[in-house]
Amino acid sequence: MNESTSTGPSDHALDLDTLNTFVFERVLSENTSTGSMFLLGTLHGTPAILHVQRTLLPSDTMGETVKSGLESFNVFLDNRPYFSAHALIKRTKGSAPNLQLKVIWPAQEDHIRKYSAQARRMFHETPELYHSVVVPYMDSFPASRLEWVFNILDGKKEAERILYRRSDPEDGFIILPDLKWDETSLNALYLQAVVQKPGIRTLRDLTKNHVPMLKEIRRQAQRVAMEKYGLEKERLRMFIHYQPSYYHFHVHIVNIDHDAAAGMLVGQAHLLDDIISLLELSPDAPAQTILARMTFGYILGMEHKLFPLLKQAVDESA
Ligand code: M7G
């Protein structure tokens, strides 16, 4: 893919005409249970990643769809009382979209690595490894990778999607729907709280002073979920990733009925409640919090740029 002769999103809108220019290169990864996949190719000659996924079926209208909204119904297994069939949903005026697309365009090398199928390995990050390997890695993390975060915080992008904003240079934050959620199915509700102040790069940087802000994030997320979506607080899973993909502090807020997929597993997700509790149990000195002193176990894909750095450090100390 030649970036020098290509045009990019600044010259073209993302529309059907642009999709018509898609030149498929390869499938980066796919999920056989959801049928979703990440495709790599170009749009107008510029590298692009397309995440393609069927939209979730709406449970409130499915009874009616099954009753009278199907065509070409084909039973391919009859082993009474067990049947299996294929069908097509009739297209009617006002049909819900049946495909959800997410596009990264132009896609960078790091995006391609992140969404490529890859083997994963477990690491145990001691505070020593954190300081000798992870801190220099975070220092070298290109500031441009955080541009989307500051665009949201500054109100330049997604302004109409903000569900809550507390403006305060010290403990301000916003809550908005995550990119992962298309806002069609409540079961898949996925929000994100993003703090205003830069500098809390990961949960290792949290101190006791942050506890009131973390509790306020929890309180406001619960309020927004109830008032906007009718979801009680007991139906929310709130967690923080370690390692995260982006080093600007944020909290994931997800419906507990959402199938616990990759980002919600042990080895990456830490409950907000647990993090608050660990901070409350910590001594006052910021460098002495339990989060600063503990060893974190986590899983990294072998394509992650941190992977070879940690692997080398671990091998050398063995
Ligand atoms: P993470 O823990 O750093 O990594 O979370 P993950 O991507 O491995 O989960 C970053 C979160 O930000 C993810 O849940 C993303 O879906 C979400 N996110 C990423 N981008 C680029 C955007 C965006 O442009 N808008 C919104 N609303 N969310 C985003």
Short mmCIF file of N, CA and C in Angstrom, two decimals, residues 146-159 162 164-169 171-176 192-199 248-250:
data_model
loop_
_atom_site.label_atom_id
_atom_site.label_comp_id
_atom_site.label_asym_id
_atom_site.label_seq_id
_atom_site.Cartn_x
_atom_site.Cartn_y
_atom_site.Cartn_z
N LEU A 146 -3.43 10.03 20.84
CA LEU A 146 -4.44 10.47 21.81
C LEU A 146 -5.30 11.62 21.27
N GLU A 147 -5.08 11.95 20.01
CA GLU A 147 -5.79 13.10 19.44
C GLU A 147 -7.30 12.94 19.54
N TRP A 148 -7.79 11.71 19.29
CA TRP A 148 -9.23 11.49 19.32
C TRP A 148 -9.81 11.79 20.72
N VAL A 149 -9.00 11.50 21.77
CA VAL A 149 -9.47 11.74 23.14
C VAL A 149 -9.63 13.25 23.38
N PHE A 150 -8.59 14.02 22.99
CA PHE A 150 -8.65 15.46 23.23
C PHE A 150 -9.69 16.13 22.34
N ASN A 151 -9.91 15.58 21.15
CA ASN A 151 -11.00 16.11 20.31
C ASN A 151 -12.35 15.98 21.02
N ILE A 152 -12.54 14.87 21.70
CA ILE A 152 -13.80 14.67 22.43
C ILE A 152 -13.85 15.61 23.63
N LEU A 153 -12.75 15.63 24.42
CA LEU A 153 -12.74 16.46 25.63
C LEU A 153 -12.91 17.94 25.29
N ASP A 154 -12.33 18.38 24.17
CA ASP A 154 -12.42 19.79 23.78
C ASP A 154 -13.72 20.12 23.05
N GLY A 155 -14.59 19.13 22.89
CA GLY A 155 -15.88 19.38 22.25
C GLY A 155 -15.80 19.50 20.73
N LYS A 156 -14.64 19.09 20.15
CA LYS A 156 -14.49 19.21 18.69
C LYS A 156 -15.13 18.02 17.97
N LYS A 157 -15.21 16.87 18.63
CA LYS A 157 -15.80 15.67 18.03
C LYS A 157 -16.76 15.03 19.02
N GLU A 158 -17.77 14.38 18.47
CA GLU A 158 -18.74 13.61 19.25
C GLU A 158 -19.46 14.46 20.30
N ALA A 159 -19.48 15.78 20.09
CA ALA A 159 -20.06 16.68 21.11
C ALA A 159 -21.51 16.32 21.40
N ILE A 162 -22.15 13.42 24.05
CA ILE A 162 -21.77 13.49 25.47
C ILE A 162 -23.02 13.35 26.34
N TYR A 164 -22.74 13.20 29.87
CA TYR A 164 -22.50 13.92 31.11
C TYR A 164 -21.14 14.60 31.02
N ARG A 165 -21.06 15.83 31.49
CA ARG A 165 -19.76 16.50 31.56
C ARG A 165 -19.64 17.21 32.89
N ARG A 166 -18.55 16.94 33.59
CA ARG A 166 -18.21 17.73 34.77
C ARG A 166 -16.92 18.44 34.41
N SER A 167 -17.02 19.77 34.22
CA SER A 167 -15.83 20.53 33.83
C SER A 167 -15.08 20.97 35.07
N ASP A 168 -13.87 20.48 35.20
CA ASP A 168 -13.02 20.85 36.34
C ASP A 168 -11.60 20.42 35.99
N PRO A 169 -10.64 21.35 36.05
CA PRO A 169 -9.28 20.98 35.61
C PRO A 169 -8.69 19.84 36.43
N ASP A 171 -10.64 17.35 38.65
CA ASP A 171 -11.37 16.08 38.68
C ASP A 171 -12.58 16.05 37.75
N GLY A 172 -12.47 16.79 36.61
CA GLY A 172 -13.53 16.76 35.62
C GLY A 172 -13.48 15.47 34.80
N PHE A 173 -14.60 15.12 34.19
CA PHE A 173 -14.66 13.94 33.31
C PHE A 173 -15.91 14.02 32.46
N ILE A 174 -15.92 13.21 31.40
CA ILE A 174 -17.13 13.11 30.57
C ILE A 174 -17.56 11.65 30.50
N ILE A 175 -18.83 11.45 30.19
CA ILE A 175 -19.34 10.10 29.93
C ILE A 175 -20.01 10.14 28.56
N LEU A 176 -19.67 9.17 27.73
CA LEU A 176 -20.28 9.11 26.39
C LEU A 176 -20.31 7.66 25.91
N GLN A 192 -18.33 5.02 28.15
CA GLN A 192 -16.96 5.25 28.60
C GLN A 192 -16.91 6.56 29.37
N ALA A 193 -16.21 6.57 30.49
CA ALA A 193 -15.94 7.82 31.20
C ALA A 193 -14.48 8.17 30.94
N VAL A 194 -14.23 9.41 30.53
CA VAL A 194 -12.86 9.85 30.22
C VAL A 194 -12.54 11.05 31.10
N VAL A 195 -11.44 10.99 31.84
CA VAL A 195 -11.12 12.11 32.72
C VAL A 195 -10.55 13.27 31.90
N GLN A 196 -10.75 14.47 32.43
CA GLN A 196 -10.33 15.67 31.71
C GLN A 196 -8.82 15.88 31.79
N LYS A 197 -8.27 15.66 32.98
CA LYS A 197 -6.87 16.01 33.22
C LYS A 197 -5.93 14.96 32.61
N PRO A 198 -4.98 15.41 31.77
CA PRO A 198 -4.00 14.45 31.29
C PRO A 198 -3.05 14.08 32.43
N GLY A 199 -2.35 12.99 32.31
CA GLY A 199 -1.34 12.68 33.32
C GLY A 199 -1.61 11.40 34.09
N HIS A 248 -4.55 7.45 28.60
CA HIS A 248 -5.26 8.59 29.19
C HIS A 248 -6.40 7.94 29.96
N PHE A 249 -6.51 8.26 31.26
CA PHE A 249 -7.36 7.45 32.11
C PHE A 249 -8.84 7.46 31.71
N HIS A 250 -9.40 6.27 31.62
CA HIS A 250 -10.82 6.11 31.26
C HIS A 250 -11.38 4.86 31.92
#
